Amino acid sequence: MDGSAQPIYRHFETPEALVEEVYRQEVDELCAAPAELLDLHAPDEALRQFLLLLVEHAAAGKGMAVALESIVATDSPIFDDARTRMAQALQQLLEAGTAAGAIRGGVSGRTLLRALGGICGMHTTEGWQDEAVQITAILFDGLRFGAQNTG
């Protein structure tokens, strides 16, 4: 390696700032997905796919867990911002699904995010991601139960 090459984290104030930026970009991509999914799919299918994307995000985050812990130790508002944005993305999908009669009303994006957080919180056990996908399917079925359009 020649003397001009520098590790990428040197372009950031701290290694934690680099991790924070990577995480922020992942959240940006994730929160852009609902609009794209709604363009391609019916609202209920868009919601189902986004729920699975959130499970995948949690799985990817498991690999970054140690680095993310360093962010938690700082005053960084990154996680509050990410939770707010993910809840808003879910809210957008829930409202579209409710308007189409495919998803029951009365469930907020924040509530759904909390439920998914509980599902993904079991990531320390072997096979957790497969179980999370199965539980997410059950949760999704519950969101469709009682929808106006039962056909």
PDB file of C-alpha atoms in Angstrom:
ATOM      1  CA  MET A   1       0.000   0.000   0.000  1.00  0.00           C
ATOM      2  CA  ASP A   2       1.475   3.345  -0.962  1.00  0.00           C
ATOM      3  CA  GLY A   3       1.653   6.283   1.410  1.00  0.00           C
ATOM      4  CA  SER A   4      -1.235   8.146  -0.250  1.00  0.00           C
ATOM      5  CA  ALA A   5      -3.874   5.535   0.562  1.00  0.00           C
ATOM      6  CA  GLN A   6      -5.819   6.200   3.751  1.00  0.00           C
ATOM      7  CA  PRO A   7      -8.434   4.108   5.482  1.00  0.00           C
ATOM      8  CA  ILE A   8     -11.914   5.340   4.619  1.00  0.00           C
ATOM      9  CA  TYR A   9     -12.753   6.211   8.216  1.00  0.00           C
ATOM     10  CA  ARG A  10     -10.169   9.007   8.049  1.00  0.00           C
ATOM     11  CA  HIS A  11     -12.677  10.965   5.965  1.00  0.00           C
ATOM     12  CA  PHE A  12     -14.892  11.006   9.034  1.00  0.00           C
ATOM     13  CA  GLU A  13     -14.270  12.598  12.391  1.00  0.00           C
ATOM     14  CA  THR A  14     -14.425   9.231  14.168  1.00  0.00           C
ATOM     15  CA  PRO A  15     -14.906   5.568  13.219  1.00  0.00           C
ATOM     16  CA  GLU A  16     -18.332   5.863  14.859  1.00  0.00           C
ATOM     17  CA  ALA A  17     -19.198   8.692  12.441  1.00  0.00           C
ATOM     18  CA  LEU A  18     -18.448   6.333   9.541  1.00  0.00           C
ATOM     19  CA  VAL A  19     -20.699   3.636  10.999  1.00  0.00           C
ATOM     20  CA  GLU A  20     -23.395   6.247  11.584  1.00  0.00           C
ATOM     21  CA  GLU A  21     -23.224   7.374   7.953  1.00  0.00           C
ATOM     22  CA  VAL A  22     -23.399   3.810   6.629  1.00  0.00           C
ATOM     23  CA  TYR A  23     -26.411   3.133   8.865  1.00  0.00           C
ATOM     24  CA  ARG A  24     -28.075   6.385   7.783  1.00  0.00           C
ATOM     25  CA  GLN A  25     -27.658   5.419   4.112  1.00  0.00           C
ATOM     26  CA  GLU A  26     -29.176   1.978   4.780  1.00  0.00           C
ATOM     27  CA  VAL A  27     -32.160   3.608   6.474  1.00  0.00           C
ATOM     28  CA  ASP A  28     -32.521   6.078   3.577  1.00  0.00           C
ATOM     29  CA  GLU A  29     -32.687   3.194   1.099  1.00  0.00           C
ATOM     30  CA  LEU A  30     -35.076   1.245   3.288  1.00  0.00           C
ATOM     31  CA  CYS A  31     -37.432   4.185   3.781  1.00  0.00           C
ATOM     32  CA  ALA A  32     -37.493   4.878   0.036  1.00  0.00           C
ATOM     33  CA  ALA A  33     -38.764   1.353  -0.608  1.00  0.00           C
ATOM     34  CA  PRO A  34     -42.494   1.881   0.172  1.00  0.00           C
ATOM     35  CA  ALA A  35     -43.029   4.281  -2.729  1.00  0.00           C
ATOM     36  CA  GLU A  36     -41.249   1.897  -5.094  1.00  0.00           C
ATOM     37  CA  LEU A  37     -43.159  -1.107  -3.761  1.00  0.00           C
ATOM     38  CA  LEU A  38     -46.487   0.702  -4.098  1.00  0.00           C
ATOM     39  CA  ASP A  39     -45.645   1.471  -7.724  1.00  0.00           C
ATOM     40  CA  LEU A  40     -45.058  -2.229  -8.413  1.00  0.00           C
ATOM     41  CA  HIS A  41     -47.589  -4.021  -6.209  1.00  0.00           C
ATOM     42  CA  ALA A  42     -51.008  -3.848  -4.615  1.00  0.00           C
ATOM     43  CA  PRO A  43     -50.836  -2.077  -1.229  1.00  0.00           C
ATOM     44  CA  ASP A  44     -51.111  -5.250   0.850  1.00  0.00           C
ATOM     45  CA  GLU A  45     -48.347  -6.973  -1.121  1.00  0.00           C
ATOM     46  CA  ALA A  46     -46.196  -3.837  -0.867  1.00  0.00           C
ATOM     47  CA  LEU A  47     -46.652  -3.922   2.918  1.00  0.00           C
ATOM     48  CA  ARG A  48     -45.797  -7.618   3.083  1.00  0.00           C
ATOM     49  CA  GLN A  49     -42.627  -7.100   1.098  1.00  0.00           C
ATOM     50  CA  PHE A  50     -41.611  -4.112   3.201  1.00  0.00           C
ATOM     51  CA  LEU A  51     -42.086  -6.115   6.405  1.00  0.00           C
ATOM     52  CA  LEU A  52     -39.724  -8.725   4.987  1.00  0.00           C
ATOM     53  CA  LEU A  53     -37.245  -5.985   4.065  1.00  0.00           C
ATOM     54  CA  LEU A  54     -37.306  -4.857   7.691  1.00  0.00           C
ATOM     55  CA  VAL A  55     -36.494  -8.410   8.809  1.00  0.00           C
ATOM     56  CA  GLU A  56     -33.603  -8.457   6.334  1.00  0.00           C
ATOM     57  CA  HIS A  57     -32.461  -5.079   7.663  1.00  0.00           C
ATOM     58  CA  ALA A  58     -32.429  -6.499  11.179  1.00  0.00           C
ATOM     59  CA  ALA A  59     -30.402  -9.474   9.963  1.00  0.00           C
ATOM     60  CA  ALA A  60     -27.876  -7.181   8.279  1.00  0.00           C
ATOM     61  CA  GLY A  61     -27.791  -5.046  11.413  1.00  0.00           C
ATOM     62  CA  LYS A  62     -26.793  -8.100  13.414  1.00  0.00           C
ATOM     63  CA  GLY A  63     -23.470  -8.026  11.581  1.00  0.00           C
ATOM     64  CA  MET A  64     -23.043  -4.369  12.495  1.00  0.00           C
ATOM     65  CA  ALA A  65     -24.187  -4.865  16.077  1.00  0.00           C
ATOM     66  CA  VAL A  66     -20.833  -4.172  17.717  1.00  0.00           C
ATOM     67  CA  ALA A  67     -20.278  -1.061  15.638  1.00  0.00           C
ATOM     68  CA  LEU A  68     -23.823   0.139  16.271  1.00  0.00           C
ATOM     69  CA  GLU A  69     -23.331  -0.319  20.011  1.00  0.00           C
ATOM     70  CA  SER A  70     -20.627   2.338  19.811  1.00  0.00           C
ATOM     71  CA  ILE A  71     -23.202   4.736  18.354  1.00  0.00           C
ATOM     72  CA  VAL A  72     -25.639   3.937  21.152  1.00  0.00           C
ATOM     73  CA  ALA A  73     -22.949   5.004  23.615  1.00  0.00           C
ATOM     74  CA  THR A  74     -22.853   8.479  22.027  1.00  0.00           C
ATOM     75  CA  ASP A  75     -25.478  11.199  21.946  1.00  0.00           C
ATOM     76  CA  SER A  76     -26.280  10.360  18.349  1.00  0.00           C
ATOM     77  CA  PRO A  77     -29.982  10.744  17.502  1.00  0.00           C
ATOM     78  CA  ILE A  78     -29.592   8.280  14.618  1.00  0.00           C
ATOM     79  CA  PHE A  79     -31.741   5.514  16.110  1.00  0.00           C
ATOM     80  CA  ASP A  80     -34.591   7.816  17.100  1.00  0.00           C
ATOM     81  CA  ASP A  81     -34.556   9.265  13.599  1.00  0.00           C
ATOM     82  CA  ALA A  82     -34.441   5.788  12.016  1.00  0.00           C
ATOM     83  CA  ARG A  83     -37.362   4.535  14.132  1.00  0.00           C
ATOM     84  CA  THR A  84     -39.421   7.613  13.263  1.00  0.00           C
ATOM     85  CA  ARG A  85     -38.726   7.267   9.553  1.00  0.00           C
ATOM     86  CA  MET A  86     -39.429   3.512   9.509  1.00  0.00           C
ATOM     87  CA  ALA A  87     -42.701   4.069  11.380  1.00  0.00           C
ATOM     88  CA  GLN A  88     -43.660   6.729   8.807  1.00  0.00           C
ATOM     89  CA  ALA A  89     -42.846   4.335   5.967  1.00  0.00           C
ATOM     90  CA  LEU A  90     -45.015   1.664   7.570  1.00  0.00           C
ATOM     91  CA  GLN A  91     -47.778   4.227   8.128  1.00  0.00           C
ATOM     92  CA  GLN A  92     -47.727   5.084   4.420  1.00  0.00           C
ATOM     93  CA  LEU A  93     -48.169   1.410   3.532  1.00  0.00           C
ATOM     94  CA  LEU A  94     -50.841   0.819   6.172  1.00  0.00           C
ATOM     95  CA  GLU A  95     -52.858   3.809   4.943  1.00  0.00           C
ATOM     96  CA  ALA A  96     -52.603   2.644   1.329  1.00  0.00           C
ATOM     97  CA  GLY A  97     -53.677  -0.867   2.346  1.00  0.00           C
ATOM     98  CA  THR A  98     -56.565   0.429   4.444  1.00  0.00           C
ATOM     99  CA  ALA A  99     -57.745   2.727   1.638  1.00  0.00           C
ATOM    100  CA  ALA A 100     -57.722  -0.266  -0.721  1.00  0.00           C
ATOM    101  CA  GLY A 101     -59.717  -2.306   1.788  1.00  0.00           C
ATOM    102  CA  ALA A 102     -56.938  -4.892   2.036  1.00  0.00           C
ATOM    103  CA  ILE A 103     -55.561  -4.006   5.489  1.00  0.00           C
ATOM    104  CA  ARG A 104     -57.531  -3.444   8.685  1.00  0.00           C
ATOM    105  CA  GLY A 105     -57.592   0.058  10.094  1.00  0.00           C
ATOM    106  CA  GLY A 106     -56.634   1.133  13.579  1.00  0.00           C
ATOM    107  CA  VAL A 107     -52.998  -0.001  13.499  1.00  0.00           C
ATOM    108  CA  SER A 108     -50.298   2.657  13.408  1.00  0.00           C
ATOM    109  CA  GLY A 109     -46.914   2.428  11.768  1.00  0.00           C
ATOM    110  CA  ARG A 110     -45.304   2.918  15.163  1.00  0.00           C
ATOM    111  CA  THR A 111     -47.251  -0.004  16.648  1.00  0.00           C
ATOM    112  CA  LEU A 112     -46.367  -2.236  13.721  1.00  0.00           C
ATOM    113  CA  LEU A 113     -42.704  -1.251  14.029  1.00  0.00           C
ATOM    114  CA  ARG A 114     -42.759  -2.172  17.726  1.00  0.00           C
ATOM    115  CA  ALA A 115     -44.257  -5.558  16.880  1.00  0.00           C
ATOM    116  CA  LEU A 116     -41.585  -6.153  14.277  1.00  0.00           C
ATOM    117  CA  GLY A 117     -38.931  -5.035  16.747  1.00  0.00           C
ATOM    118  CA  GLY A 118     -40.111  -7.746  19.100  1.00  0.00           C
ATOM    119  CA  ILE A 119     -39.970 -10.312  16.324  1.00  0.00           C
ATOM    120  CA  CYS A 120     -36.458  -9.292  15.296  1.00  0.00           C
ATOM    121  CA  GLY A 121     -35.302  -8.962  18.894  1.00  0.00           C
ATOM    122  CA  MET A 122     -34.808 -12.708  19.034  1.00  0.00           C
ATOM    123  CA  HIS A 123     -31.817 -12.481  16.694  1.00  0.00           C
ATOM    124  CA  THR A 124     -29.495 -14.163  19.188  1.00  0.00           C
ATOM    125  CA  THR A 125     -30.988 -17.620  18.622  1.00  0.00           C
ATOM    126  CA  GLU A 126     -30.032 -20.044  15.861  1.00  0.00           C
ATOM    127  CA  GLY A 127     -32.453 -19.891  12.935  1.00  0.00           C
ATOM    128  CA  TRP A 128     -34.007 -16.646  14.169  1.00  0.00           C
ATOM    129  CA  GLN A 129     -34.379 -15.146  10.708  1.00  0.00           C
ATOM    130  CA  ASP A 130     -36.466 -18.052   9.380  1.00  0.00           C
ATOM    131  CA  GLU A 131     -38.666 -17.840  12.469  1.00  0.00           C
ATOM    132  CA  ALA A 132     -38.914 -14.052  12.083  1.00  0.00           C
ATOM    133  CA  VAL A 133     -40.151 -14.499   8.515  1.00  0.00           C
ATOM    134  CA  GLN A 134     -42.777 -17.014   9.701  1.00  0.00           C
ATOM    135  CA  ILE A 135     -43.941 -14.775  12.547  1.00  0.00           C
ATOM    136  CA  THR A 136     -44.036 -11.790  10.180  1.00  0.00           C
ATOM    137  CA  ALA A 137     -46.361 -13.808   7.904  1.00  0.00           C
ATOM    138  CA  ILE A 138     -48.662 -14.413  10.886  1.00  0.00           C
ATOM    139  CA  LEU A 139     -48.554 -10.706  11.743  1.00  0.00           C
ATOM    140  CA  PHE A 140     -49.349  -9.820   8.135  1.00  0.00           C
ATOM    141  CA  ASP A 141     -52.305 -12.229   8.115  1.00  0.00           C
ATOM    142  CA  GLY A 142     -53.573 -10.479  11.239  1.00  0.00           C
ATOM    143  CA  LEU A 143     -53.363  -7.121   9.470  1.00  0.00           C
ATOM    144  CA  ARG A 144     -55.517  -8.455   6.649  1.00  0.00           C
ATOM    145  CA  PHE A 145     -58.074 -10.029   9.004  1.00  0.00           C
ATOM    146  CA  GLY A 146     -61.036  -7.710   9.387  1.00  0.00           C
ATOM    147  CA  ALA A 147     -60.154  -5.608   6.332  1.00  0.00           C
ATOM    148  CA  GLN A 148     -63.109  -4.187   4.421  1.00  0.00           C
ATOM    149  CA  ASN A 149     -62.302  -6.149   1.273  1.00  0.00           C
ATOM    150  CA  THR A 150     -62.335  -9.769   2.444  1.00  0.00           C
ATOM    151  CA  GLY A 151     -62.655 -11.150  -1.070  1.00  0.00           C
TER     152      GLY A 151
END
